[in-house]
Every structure is written in C-alpha cells, then in structure tokens.
Coordinates of C-alpha atoms in Angstrom, one line a residue:
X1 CA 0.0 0.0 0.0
X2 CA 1.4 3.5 -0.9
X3 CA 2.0 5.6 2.5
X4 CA 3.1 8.8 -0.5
X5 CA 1.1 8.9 -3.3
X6 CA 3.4 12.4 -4.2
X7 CA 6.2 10.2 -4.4
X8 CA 4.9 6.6 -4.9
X9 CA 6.6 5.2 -1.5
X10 CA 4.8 2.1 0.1
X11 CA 4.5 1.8 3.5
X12 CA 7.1 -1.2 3.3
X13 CA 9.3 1.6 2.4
X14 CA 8.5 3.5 5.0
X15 CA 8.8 0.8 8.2
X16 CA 12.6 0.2 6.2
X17 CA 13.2 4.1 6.9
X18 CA 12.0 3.7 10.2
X19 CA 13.9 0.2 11.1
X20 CA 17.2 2.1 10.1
X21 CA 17.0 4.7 12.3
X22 CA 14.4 7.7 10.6
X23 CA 12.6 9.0 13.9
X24 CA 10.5 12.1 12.6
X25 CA 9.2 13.2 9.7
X26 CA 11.7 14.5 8.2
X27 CA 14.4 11.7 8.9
X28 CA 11.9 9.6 6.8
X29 CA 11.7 11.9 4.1
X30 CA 15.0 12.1 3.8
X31 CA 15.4 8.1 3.6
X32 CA 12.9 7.7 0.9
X33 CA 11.0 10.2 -0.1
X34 CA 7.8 10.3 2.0
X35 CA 6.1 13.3 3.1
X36 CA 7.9 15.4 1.1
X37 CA 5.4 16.3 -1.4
X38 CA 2.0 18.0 -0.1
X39 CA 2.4 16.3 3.1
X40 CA -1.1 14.6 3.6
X41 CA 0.8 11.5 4.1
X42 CA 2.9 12.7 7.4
X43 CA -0.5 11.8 9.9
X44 CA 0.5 8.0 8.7
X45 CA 3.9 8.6 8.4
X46 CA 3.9 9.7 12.5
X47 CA 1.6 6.6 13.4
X48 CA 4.3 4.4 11.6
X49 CA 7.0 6.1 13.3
X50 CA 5.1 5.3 16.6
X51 CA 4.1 1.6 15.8
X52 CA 7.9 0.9 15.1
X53 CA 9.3 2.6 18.2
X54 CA 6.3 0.4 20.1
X55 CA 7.1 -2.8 18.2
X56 CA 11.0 -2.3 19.5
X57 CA 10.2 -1.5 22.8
X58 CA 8.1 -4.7 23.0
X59 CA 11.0 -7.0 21.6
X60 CA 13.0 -5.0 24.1
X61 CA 11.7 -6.1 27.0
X62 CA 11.0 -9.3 26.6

C-alpha cells in the first residue's frame, strides 16, 4: 500500500526508513521520499514512526 502517493513510497518503504533509524518526519523523508510532497501523508507517516518505536520496545523487554 502506498504511504506517498506524491512520491509513490509504500508503506514497506517507510517501516525500512523507520527500522534504520528515521525517527520524525523528516528523517523519513530524507530516507525515501515520504512526506515530502504536499504532506497529507505525514499523519500515517507519524503513526508508523510510533508503531515501530512500540514494536521495539516490546522486543526489548522481553
């Protein structure tokens, strides 16, 4: 599923941004792309950010 339709970047895309180290926004722009257009796409772009950081934190603790 496309996260940017401005710049065509799936979501897959995205989560790779975010699993290297991207931690706002704009750190995931830079990686690939997203939310660098019209920037409709950063409300999904911050709930990925935020489902990646809680993803870690669960493999983290246990």
């Amino acid at each position: 599923m496309f996260v940017c339709i401005c710049e065509r970047v799936r979501e897959c895309e995205v989560r790779s941004a975010i699993r290297a180290g991207a931690r706002c926004e704009d750190s995931v722009g830079e990686a690939c792309g997203a939310g660098t257009g019209c920037g409709s796409c950063l409300d999904r772009i911050v709930d990925l950010i935020d489902e990646e950081n809680a993803d870690t934190l669960v493999a983290i603790a246990v």
